[in-house]
Coordinates of C-alpha atoms and ligand atoms in Angstrom, one line a residue:
M1 CA 0.0 0.0 0.0
N2 CA 1.1 3.5 -0.7
T3 CA 2.1 5.3 2.5
A4 CA 3.5 8.4 0.8
H5 CA 0.5 10.6 1.7
P6 CA 0.1 11.4 5.4
D7 CA -3.2 13.1 4.8
F8 CA -4.7 10.2 3.1
D9 CA -6.6 7.5 5.0
V10 CA -6.2 4.4 2.9
M11 CA -8.7 2.3 5.0
A12 CA -11.3 4.9 4.6
A13 CA -10.8 5.0 0.9
S14 CA -11.1 1.2 0.8
R15 CA -14.4 1.3 2.7
S16 CA -15.9 4.1 0.6
R17 CA -14.9 2.5 -2.7
H18 CA -14.9 5.8 -4.5
H19 CA -15.1 5.1 -8.2
A20 CA -12.4 6.1 -10.6
I21 CA -12.6 5.7 -14.4
V22 CA -9.5 5.4 -16.4
I23 CA -9.9 6.1 -20.2
G24 CA -7.4 4.2 -22.2
S25 CA -5.0 1.4 -21.5
G26 CA -1.6 2.8 -22.6
F27 CA 1.2 2.4 -20.0
G28 CA 0.0 5.7 -18.4
G29 CA -3.5 4.5 -18.1
M30 CA -2.6 1.0 -16.8
A31 CA -0.1 2.4 -14.3
S32 CA -2.8 4.9 -13.0
A33 CA -5.3 2.1 -12.6
I34 CA -2.8 0.1 -10.6
R35 CA -1.9 3.0 -8.4
L36 CA -5.5 4.0 -7.8
A37 CA -6.7 0.5 -7.0
A38 CA -3.8 0.2 -4.6
K39 CA -5.2 3.2 -2.8
G40 CA -8.6 1.5 -2.4
Y41 CA -10.4 3.0 -5.3
R42 CA -12.9 1.0 -7.3
V43 CA -11.4 1.3 -10.7
T44 CA -12.9 0.8 -14.2
L45 CA -10.6 0.9 -17.2
L46 CA -12.2 1.6 -20.5
E47 CA -10.3 0.9 -23.7
K48 CA -11.5 1.6 -27.2
L49 CA -9.5 -1.2 -28.8
D50 CA -10.0 -4.9 -28.4
A51 CA -6.8 -5.4 -26.4
L52 CA -4.7 -3.5 -23.8
G53 CA -1.5 -1.5 -24.5
G54 CA -2.3 1.5 -26.6
R55 CA 0.8 2.2 -28.6
A56 CA 2.2 -1.0 -27.1
Y57 CA -0.6 -3.1 -28.7
T58 CA 0.7 -6.4 -30.0
Y59 CA 0.0 -8.0 -33.4
E60 CA 0.4 -11.6 -34.4
Q61 CA 0.4 -12.7 -38.0
D62 CA 1.5 -15.9 -39.7
G63 CA 3.2 -17.0 -36.5
F64 CA 5.2 -13.8 -36.1
K65 CA 4.8 -11.7 -33.0
F66 CA 5.1 -7.9 -33.3
D67 CA 5.4 -5.3 -30.5
G68 CA 3.4 -2.5 -32.0
G69 CA 5.4 0.3 -30.4
P70 CA 7.8 0.6 -27.5
T71 CA 10.7 -1.9 -27.5
I72 CA 13.4 0.0 -25.6
V73 CA 13.0 -0.3 -21.8
T74 CA 14.8 2.2 -19.7
V75 CA 14.3 2.8 -15.9
P76 CA 12.7 -0.6 -15.2
E77 CA 12.4 0.6 -11.5
L78 CA 9.3 2.5 -12.6
F79 CA 7.6 -0.8 -13.5
Q80 CA 9.0 -2.4 -10.3
E81 CA 7.1 0.2 -8.2
L82 CA 3.8 -0.9 -9.7
W83 CA 4.6 -4.6 -8.9
T84 CA 5.6 -3.5 -5.3
L85 CA 2.2 -1.8 -4.9
C86 CA 0.6 -5.2 -5.6
D87 CA 3.1 -7.0 -3.2
R88 CA 4.7 -8.7 -6.2
R89 CA 8.2 -8.8 -7.8
L90 CA 8.7 -7.6 -11.3
E91 CA 11.3 -10.3 -12.0
D92 CA 8.8 -13.1 -11.2
D93 CA 6.7 -11.9 -14.2
I94 CA 9.1 -10.2 -16.6
D95 CA 12.5 -11.3 -17.8
L96 CA 14.4 -8.2 -18.8
R97 CA 17.6 -8.5 -20.8
L98 CA 20.3 -5.9 -21.0
M99 CA 21.1 -5.0 -24.6
N100 CA 24.5 -5.1 -26.1
P101 CA 24.9 -3.0 -28.1
F102 CA 22.2 -0.6 -26.9
Y103 CA 21.9 0.4 -30.6
R104 CA 23.9 -0.1 -33.8
I105 CA 24.0 3.2 -35.7
R106 CA 24.6 2.8 -39.4
F107 CA 25.5 6.0 -41.2
D108 CA 24.6 6.6 -44.8
D109 CA 28.1 5.7 -46.1
G110 CA 28.0 2.3 -44.3
K111 CA 30.1 3.3 -41.3
I112 CA 29.0 1.8 -38.0
F113 CA 28.9 3.0 -34.4
D114 CA 27.8 0.5 -31.8
Y115 CA 26.5 2.5 -28.9
T116 CA 27.0 0.4 -25.8
G117 CA 26.7 0.4 -22.1
D118 CA 30.4 0.1 -21.8
K119 CA 32.0 3.6 -21.7
E120 CA 35.4 2.3 -22.6
E121 CA 34.1 0.6 -25.7
N122 CA 32.2 3.8 -26.7
L123 CA 35.4 5.8 -26.2
R124 CA 37.4 3.4 -28.3
Q125 CA 35.0 3.8 -31.2
I126 CA 34.8 7.5 -30.7
R127 CA 38.7 7.7 -31.0
D128 CA 38.4 5.9 -34.3
Y129 CA 36.1 8.7 -35.6
N130 CA 37.9 11.6 -34.0
P131 CA 40.5 11.1 -31.2
R132 CA 39.8 14.6 -29.8
D133 CA 36.1 13.9 -29.2
A134 CA 36.8 11.2 -26.6
E135 CA 37.4 13.8 -24.0
G136 CA 34.5 15.8 -25.3
Y137 CA 32.2 12.8 -24.9
E138 CA 33.2 12.5 -21.3
R139 CA 32.4 16.1 -20.7
Y140 CA 29.0 15.7 -22.5
L141 CA 28.2 12.8 -20.2
K142 CA 28.8 15.1 -17.3
A143 CA 26.5 17.7 -18.8
S144 CA 23.9 15.1 -19.4
A145 CA 24.2 14.0 -15.7
D146 CA 23.7 17.6 -14.6
R147 CA 20.5 17.8 -16.6
H148 CA 19.4 14.4 -15.3
K149 CA 19.9 15.6 -11.7
V150 CA 17.5 18.5 -12.3
G151 CA 15.2 17.1 -14.9
F152 CA 14.6 13.6 -13.5
A153 CA 13.6 14.9 -10.1
L154 CA 10.8 16.8 -11.9
L155 CA 9.4 13.8 -13.7
D156 CA 7.0 12.6 -11.0
K157 CA 6.1 16.1 -9.7
P158 CA 3.1 18.0 -10.9
F159 CA 3.9 21.2 -12.9
S160 CA 0.6 22.9 -12.3
T161 CA 1.5 26.3 -10.9
F162 CA 3.4 29.2 -12.1
G163 CA 5.3 29.1 -8.8
Q164 CA 6.7 25.6 -9.7
L165 CA 7.9 27.1 -13.0
L166 CA 9.6 30.0 -11.2
R167 CA 11.4 27.7 -8.8
F168 CA 12.6 25.7 -11.7
A169 CA 13.7 28.7 -13.8
P170 CA 17.2 29.3 -12.3
D171 CA 18.2 25.7 -13.1
L172 CA 16.7 26.1 -16.6
V173 CA 18.8 29.2 -17.2
R174 CA 22.0 27.7 -15.6
L175 CA 21.7 24.6 -17.7
R176 CA 20.9 26.5 -20.9
G177 CA 17.5 24.7 -21.3
D178 CA 16.9 27.2 -24.1
Q179 CA 19.6 25.5 -26.2
S180 CA 18.8 22.4 -28.2
V181 CA 20.2 18.9 -27.6
Y182 CA 22.1 19.1 -30.8
K183 CA 23.7 22.4 -29.8
L184 CA 24.7 21.0 -26.4
V185 CA 26.2 17.9 -28.0
S186 CA 28.1 20.2 -30.6
R187 CA 29.7 22.1 -27.7
F188 CA 31.6 19.0 -26.7
I189 CA 31.8 16.9 -29.9
K190 CA 33.1 18.1 -33.2
D191 CA 32.8 15.1 -35.5
D192 CA 29.6 15.1 -37.6
Y193 CA 29.1 11.4 -37.4
L194 CA 29.4 11.4 -33.6
R195 CA 27.2 14.5 -33.3
M196 CA 24.4 12.5 -34.9
A197 CA 25.1 9.3 -32.8
V198 CA 25.0 11.2 -29.6
S199 CA 22.1 13.7 -30.3
F200 CA 19.3 11.5 -31.8
H201 CA 17.6 10.7 -28.4
P202 CA 14.8 13.3 -28.6
L203 CA 13.5 11.4 -31.6
L204 CA 12.6 8.5 -29.3
I205 CA 10.0 10.8 -27.7
G206 CA 8.8 12.7 -30.7
G207 CA 11.3 15.6 -30.5
N208 CA 13.6 17.2 -33.0
P209 CA 17.2 17.2 -31.7
F210 CA 17.6 20.6 -33.2
T211 CA 14.7 22.2 -31.3
A212 CA 14.2 20.0 -28.2
S213 CA 15.5 21.5 -25.0
S214 CA 19.0 20.3 -24.0
L215 CA 17.4 19.1 -20.8
Y216 CA 16.3 16.1 -22.8
S217 CA 19.9 15.1 -23.1
L218 CA 19.2 13.5 -19.7
I219 CA 18.2 10.4 -21.6
S220 CA 21.9 9.8 -22.4
H221 CA 22.7 9.7 -18.7
L222 CA 19.7 7.4 -18.0
E223 CA 20.9 4.9 -20.6
V224 CA 24.6 4.8 -19.6
T225 CA 23.8 4.5 -15.9
G226 CA 20.6 2.4 -16.0
G227 CA 21.0 0.4 -19.2
V228 CA 18.8 -0.3 -22.2
W229 CA 16.7 -3.4 -21.7
S230 CA 14.2 -5.5 -23.6
A231 CA 11.6 -7.9 -22.3
M232 CA 11.6 -11.6 -23.3
G233 CA 8.3 -12.2 -25.0
G234 CA 8.4 -8.5 -26.1
T235 CA 7.0 -5.4 -24.5
G236 CA 3.6 -7.2 -25.0
R237 CA 4.6 -9.4 -22.2
I238 CA 4.8 -6.4 -19.9
V239 CA 1.3 -5.3 -21.1
E240 CA -0.1 -8.7 -20.4
A241 CA 1.5 -8.8 -16.9
M242 CA 0.1 -5.3 -16.1
G243 CA -3.4 -6.6 -17.2
N244 CA -3.0 -9.5 -14.7
L245 CA -2.0 -7.0 -12.0
M246 CA -5.1 -5.0 -12.6
K247 CA -7.3 -8.1 -12.6
S248 CA -5.7 -9.2 -9.3
Q249 CA -6.7 -5.9 -7.8
G250 CA -10.3 -6.3 -8.9
T251 CA -10.2 -3.6 -11.5
T252 CA -13.0 -3.9 -14.1
I253 CA -11.4 -3.9 -17.6
R254 CA -13.8 -3.1 -20.5
L255 CA -12.4 -3.5 -24.0
N256 CA -14.1 -2.2 -27.1
A257 CA -15.5 0.5 -24.9
E258 CA -14.9 3.9 -26.5
V259 CA -15.6 7.0 -24.4
D260 CA -17.6 9.6 -26.3
Q261 CA -17.7 12.3 -23.7
I262 CA -16.4 13.1 -20.2
T263 CA -19.4 14.5 -18.4
A264 CA -19.3 17.4 -16.0
E265 CA -21.6 19.5 -13.9
S266 CA -20.9 22.7 -12.1
G267 CA -17.2 22.5 -13.0
R268 CA -16.8 18.9 -11.7
V269 CA -16.6 15.6 -13.5
T270 CA -19.6 13.3 -13.1
G271 CA -18.3 10.4 -15.2
V272 CA -18.2 9.4 -18.9
R273 CA -20.6 8.6 -21.7
L274 CA -19.6 5.8 -24.0
K275 CA -20.1 5.8 -27.7
N276 CA -23.0 3.3 -27.2
G277 CA -24.8 5.9 -25.1
E278 CA -24.1 4.2 -21.8
Q279 CA -23.4 6.6 -18.9
L280 CA -21.0 5.6 -16.2
D281 CA -20.7 7.7 -13.0
A282 CA -17.5 8.4 -11.2
E283 CA -15.9 10.9 -8.8
L284 CA -12.6 10.8 -10.7
V285 CA -11.8 10.4 -14.4
I286 CA -8.3 9.8 -15.5
S287 CA -7.8 10.3 -19.2
N288 CA -5.0 8.4 -20.8
A289 CA -6.4 9.3 -24.2
D290 CA -4.2 11.8 -26.1
A291 CA -4.3 15.0 -24.1
A292 CA -5.2 17.1 -27.2
W293 CA -8.0 14.6 -28.1
T294 CA -9.2 14.7 -24.5
Y295 CA -9.8 18.4 -24.6
R296 CA -10.8 18.7 -28.2
Q297 CA -13.2 15.7 -28.4
L298 CA -13.9 14.2 -25.1
L299 CA -14.6 17.5 -23.3
S300 CA -16.2 19.2 -26.3
E301 CA -19.5 19.7 -24.5
T302 CA -17.9 21.5 -21.6
K303 CA -16.9 25.1 -21.7
R304 CA -13.1 25.3 -21.6
R305 CA -11.0 28.4 -20.6
K306 CA -7.5 27.3 -21.3
W307 CA -7.4 24.3 -23.6
T308 CA -9.8 25.7 -26.2
D309 CA -10.0 24.2 -29.7
K310 CA -8.1 27.2 -30.9
R311 CA -5.2 26.6 -28.5
V312 CA -5.1 22.9 -29.3
D313 CA -5.1 23.7 -33.1
K314 CA -2.2 26.1 -32.7
A315 CA 0.0 23.7 -30.7
H316 CA 3.0 21.9 -32.3
F317 CA 2.5 18.2 -32.5
S318 CA 5.3 15.6 -32.7
N319 CA 6.2 13.9 -35.9
G320 CA 4.2 11.1 -37.3
L321 CA 5.4 7.5 -37.7
F322 CA 5.3 5.0 -40.5
V323 CA 5.8 1.5 -39.1
W324 CA 6.3 -1.6 -41.2
Y325 CA 6.2 -4.9 -39.3
F326 CA 7.5 -7.8 -41.3
G327 CA 8.9 -11.3 -41.0
T328 CA 11.5 -13.2 -43.0
N329 CA 11.8 -16.9 -43.7
K330 CA 15.5 -16.8 -42.9
Q331 CA 17.5 -15.3 -40.0
Y332 CA 19.9 -12.4 -40.2
H333 CA 22.2 -13.3 -37.3
D334 CA 24.5 -10.2 -37.6
I335 CA 21.7 -7.7 -37.1
P336 CA 21.4 -6.7 -33.4
H337 CA 18.1 -6.1 -31.5
H338 CA 18.1 -2.3 -32.0
S339 CA 19.6 -0.5 -35.0
I340 CA 19.3 3.0 -36.5
V341 CA 19.8 3.4 -40.2
L342 CA 20.5 7.0 -41.0
G343 CA 19.9 8.6 -44.3
P344 CA 22.0 11.1 -46.2
R345 CA 20.6 14.1 -44.5
Y346 CA 20.2 14.9 -40.7
K347 CA 19.2 18.5 -40.0
G348 CA 17.6 19.0 -43.4
L349 CA 15.5 15.9 -43.1
L350 CA 14.3 16.8 -39.6
T351 CA 13.5 20.3 -40.7
D352 CA 11.4 18.9 -43.5
I353 CA 9.6 16.6 -41.1
F354 CA 9.1 18.9 -38.1
R355 CA 8.9 22.4 -39.7
H356 CA 7.8 22.0 -43.3
K357 CA 5.7 18.9 -42.8
R358 CA 7.1 17.6 -46.1
M359 CA 7.4 14.0 -47.2
T360 CA 10.8 13.5 -48.9
D361 CA 12.4 10.7 -50.8
D362 CA 15.1 10.2 -48.2
F363 CA 14.5 9.0 -44.7
S364 CA 16.2 7.5 -41.6
L365 CA 14.7 4.6 -39.7
Y366 CA 14.9 2.5 -36.5
L367 CA 15.1 -1.2 -37.1
H368 CA 13.8 -3.7 -34.5
R369 CA 14.9 -7.3 -34.6
P370 CA 13.6 -8.9 -31.4
T371 CA 14.6 -12.4 -32.5
A372 CA 18.2 -11.3 -31.9
T373 CA 17.3 -11.8 -28.2
D374 CA 14.2 -13.9 -28.2
P375 CA 13.7 -16.5 -30.9
S376 CA 10.1 -17.2 -29.7
M377 CA 9.0 -14.0 -31.4
A378 CA 9.1 -15.8 -34.8
P379 CA 8.5 -19.3 -36.2
D380 CA 11.6 -21.6 -36.2
G381 CA 14.4 -20.4 -38.5
C382 CA 12.7 -17.0 -39.1
D383 CA 13.2 -13.4 -38.0
T384 CA 10.7 -10.8 -36.8
F385 CA 11.4 -7.1 -37.6
Y386 CA 9.8 -3.7 -37.6
A387 CA 11.1 -0.6 -39.4
L388 CA 9.9 2.7 -37.8
V389 CA 10.3 5.8 -40.0
P390 CA 9.8 9.3 -38.6
V391 CA 7.6 11.2 -41.1
P392 CA 5.6 14.4 -40.9
H393 CA 2.2 14.2 -39.1
L394 CA -1.0 14.5 -41.1
D395 CA -0.5 18.2 -41.9
S396 CA 1.8 17.0 -44.7
G397 CA -1.4 16.2 -46.7
T398 CA 0.0 12.8 -47.6
D399 CA -2.8 10.4 -48.7
W400 CA -1.6 7.4 -46.7
T401 CA -4.4 5.2 -48.1
T402 CA -2.5 5.1 -51.4
Y403 CA 1.0 6.2 -50.4
A404 CA 1.6 3.6 -47.7
E405 CA 2.4 0.7 -50.1
I406 CA 4.7 3.0 -52.2
F407 CA 6.5 4.1 -49.1
R408 CA 6.8 0.5 -47.8
Q409 CA 8.5 -0.5 -51.0
A410 CA 11.0 2.4 -50.6
V411 CA 11.7 1.2 -47.0
E412 CA 12.1 -2.4 -48.3
A413 CA 14.6 -1.2 -51.0
R414 CA 16.5 0.8 -48.4
L415 CA 16.8 -2.1 -46.0
E416 CA 17.8 -4.5 -48.8
A417 CA 20.6 -2.1 -49.8
T418 CA 21.8 -1.5 -46.3
M419 CA 21.0 -4.1 -43.6
I420 CA 18.9 -7.0 -45.0
P421 CA 20.2 -8.4 -48.3
E422 CA 17.6 -10.2 -50.4
L423 CA 14.8 -9.0 -48.1
G424 CA 12.2 -9.1 -50.9
K425 CA 13.0 -12.7 -51.6
H426 CA 12.7 -13.8 -48.0
L427 CA 9.7 -11.7 -46.9
A428 CA 7.2 -13.9 -45.1
T429 CA 4.6 -11.5 -43.7
S430 CA 3.9 -7.8 -43.7
L431 CA 1.8 -5.3 -41.9
M432 CA 1.8 -1.4 -41.8
L433 CA 0.8 1.5 -39.6
T434 CA 0.7 5.0 -40.9
P435 CA -0.2 8.4 -39.2
L436 CA -3.7 7.8 -40.4
D437 CA -3.9 4.8 -38.1
F438 CA -2.5 6.8 -35.2
Q439 CA -5.4 9.2 -35.8
N440 CA -8.1 6.7 -36.4
R441 CA -7.1 3.8 -34.2
L442 CA -5.5 5.6 -31.3
N443 CA -7.4 8.9 -31.4
S444 CA -4.2 10.9 -31.8
V445 CA -4.6 14.5 -33.0
K446 CA -3.0 15.0 -36.5
G447 CA -1.9 11.3 -36.3
A448 CA 1.1 12.4 -34.2
G449 CA 3.3 9.5 -32.9
F450 CA 3.9 11.1 -29.5
S451 CA 1.2 13.8 -29.0
F452 CA 2.5 17.4 -28.2
E453 CA 6.0 18.0 -29.5
P454 CA 8.5 18.2 -26.6
R455 CA 9.9 21.7 -27.1
I456 CA 10.6 24.2 -24.3
T457 CA 7.4 26.1 -24.9
Q458 CA 5.4 22.9 -24.6
S459 CA 7.1 21.3 -21.7
A460 CA 6.4 21.1 -18.0
Y461 CA 4.1 24.0 -17.0
F462 CA 3.3 24.6 -20.6
R463 CA 1.9 21.1 -21.3
P464 CA -1.7 20.3 -20.4
H465 CA -1.5 19.8 -16.6
N466 CA -1.9 16.4 -15.0
E467 CA -4.7 17.9 -12.9
S468 CA -7.0 19.3 -15.4
E469 CA -7.2 23.1 -15.6
E470 CA -10.8 22.8 -16.9
V471 CA -12.8 20.6 -14.6
K472 CA -12.3 19.3 -11.1
G473 CA -11.9 15.5 -10.7
L474 CA -10.3 15.1 -14.2
Y475 CA -6.7 14.1 -14.4
L476 CA -4.5 13.5 -17.4
V477 CA -1.8 10.9 -17.9
G478 CA 0.2 9.7 -20.8
A479 CA 2.4 11.2 -23.5
G480 CA 0.5 14.5 -24.0
T481 CA 0.7 15.7 -20.5
H482 CA 3.6 16.3 -18.1
P483 CA 6.3 15.0 -18.3
G484 CA 5.8 13.7 -21.9
A485 CA 6.3 10.6 -24.1
G486 CA 8.2 7.4 -23.7
M487 CA 7.5 4.6 -21.2
P488 CA 9.5 6.2 -18.3
A489 CA 7.7 9.5 -18.7
V490 CA 4.1 8.1 -19.0
L491 CA 4.7 5.8 -16.0
S492 CA 5.9 9.0 -14.2
S493 CA 2.7 10.8 -15.2
A494 CA 0.8 8.1 -13.3
K495 CA 3.0 8.8 -10.3
V496 CA 2.3 12.5 -10.5
I497 CA -1.5 11.9 -10.2
D498 CA -0.9 9.3 -7.5
N499 CA 0.7 12.2 -5.5
L500 CA -2.1 14.6 -6.3
I501 CA -5.3 12.6 -6.0
P502 CA -5.7 11.9 -2.3
A503 CA -5.8 15.4 -1.2
V504 CA -7.9 16.4 -4.1
A505 CA -10.3 13.5 -3.9
Y506 CA -11.1 14.1 -0.2
A507 CA -11.0 17.8 -0.2
H508 CA -14.2 18.1 -2.1
Ligands
FAD601 C1 6.2 2.9 -32.8 C2 6.6 3.4 -31.5 C3 7.8 3.1 -30.9 C4 8.1 3.5 -29.6 N1 9.3 3.1 -29.0 C5 9.5 3.4 -27.7 C6 10.5 2.8 -27.0 O1 11.2 1.9 -27.6 N2 10.7 3.1 -25.7 C7 9.9 4.0 -25.1 O2 10.1 4.2 -23.9 N3 8.9 4.6 -25.7 C8 8.6 4.3 -27.0 N4 7.6 4.9 -27.7 C9 6.8 5.9 -27.0 C10 5.8 5.2 -26.0 O3 5.3 4.0 -26.6 C11 4.6 6.0 -25.8 O4 5.0 7.3 -25.4 C12 3.7 5.4 -24.6 O5 3.6 4.0 -24.8 C13 2.4 6.1 -24.7 O6 1.6 5.7 -23.6 P1 0.4 6.5 -23.2 O7 0.2 6.2 -21.7 O8 0.5 7.9 -23.6 O9 -0.9 5.8 -23.9 P2 -1.1 5.3 -25.4 O10 -0.2 4.2 -25.7 O11 -1.1 6.4 -26.3 O12 -2.6 4.7 -25.2 C14 -3.7 5.5 -25.1 C15 -4.9 4.5 -25.2 O13 -6.1 5.3 -25.0 C16 -7.1 4.7 -25.9 N5 -8.1 5.6 -26.1 C17 -8.0 6.8 -26.8 N6 -9.2 7.4 -26.8 C18 -10.1 6.6 -26.2 C19 -11.5 6.8 -25.9 N7 -12.2 7.8 -26.3 N8 -12.1 5.8 -25.2 C20 -11.4 4.7 -24.7 N9 -10.0 4.5 -25.0 C21 -9.4 5.5 -25.7 C22 -6.3 4.3 -27.1 O14 -7.0 3.3 -27.8 C23 -5.0 3.7 -26.5 O15 -5.1 2.4 -26.2 C24 7.2 4.4 -29.0 C25 6.1 4.8 -29.6 C26 5.7 4.3 -30.8 C27 4.4 4.7 -31.4

């Protein structure tokens, strides 16, 4: 049981069985459900799709198992906390394996950098590119650690008041939070290849390394100190295990249950209305649906002061994603679990994606090969892959209904020429997701892969707050609220509301 809130009477909550509704079963939603149930709330989780996980939905086709989204696990302690709340041990349910290398980065000319958890090994490779950058890399890691010290402490704290922003401001100024990740990296590292290899991290959470605040360089520190992990059975195994935790707590899980409207009266939530017209009453509603969607669609019948349609429409959204899941009838033993295949352009490509919203012929991609670690993800003698390509969100005007297959063929050709020889000949199964699917399946505004873009003017206080600014009793978790996208961040958003809810729930 959570004892972090001295003003909260857990037994009373248990007796009263206050009802909390969680909309959406992404990691943020499931973590919230687990935390609230552990406090004694009666929890109902409503999910639009036919299975749990949100972006971590899993697909199975022709015997191949695909994690739909997240594959790189960092800060596993955040999962462990949820297991502890249920008096269980994470390691009894999930077998996490440390990745080596963390990622293989393949530059356009075929040069390779294996980014590993071994600093000496990284330094050895850095010296091969540019001997003088070895010392610079060490100084960059120190800068990343400084930003981690400030930034990580804020991850599980609400950022709801201007006062909190003011308290944070001196650190922001001292650490040059106004500078981009790329600029910070470039202060220490001179080689162009290495600058790419060390600065790409914001892309993992929907940010452009050239505009995302240098505070996000804390991800480098997280990785080198905490490791990059993957789950045996895939991330889907974690989703399944969290489903079991929720069931063991007595949470009601309803799939194929899309919320149409969050209902409110006199400035306070009363519950939700489902698409089928059913009304469910609750004292608390936790929305794990995309924050922009929550305000624009789910609260459309309630007068809003801050997150008006106009403000949502003017916001900057993260890039979109084209994901091609495929299997091969042979194994490619020399491809590691995580690879990044960079194209000929870096800054120009990112400017086209993020600023101009322009589809271009060149692209970079992340290649996932889970069978490098876990052969059970594919039939015997086969490999499971996915290629994830950052593309502009739907403002590009691309007609994905016709362009998806053309683009898939371009991705196939690129992979055949770089990492997977004779891919076309050995293709055994194929499945695609485009920004249109992110919009239509996941209710993501503009089909963005990661909701609001993480730029300084849309971070922390400037993101939709975890405790809604519009109606009492409504809380937001997941990628579109504070602290942002990525599994560690959305799990932290559930921690934020865990810290907020008791006082709020019983004050009214
Ligand atoms: C392809 C891809 C790869 C990624 N790789 C990584 C990675 O390796 N590591 C990492 O840490 N992060 C990664 N991320 C980011 C990470 O997956 C996400 O930031 C995180 O999983 C989002 O969780 P969330 O809590 O915001 O909910 P989401 O996963 O967005 O889920 C929201 C849920 O709400 C449901 N919903 C929406 N509207 C309604 C409604 N009206 N009624 C009922 N239900 C509704 C949706 O169906 C969905 O299930 C990746 C993301 C993608 C897309």
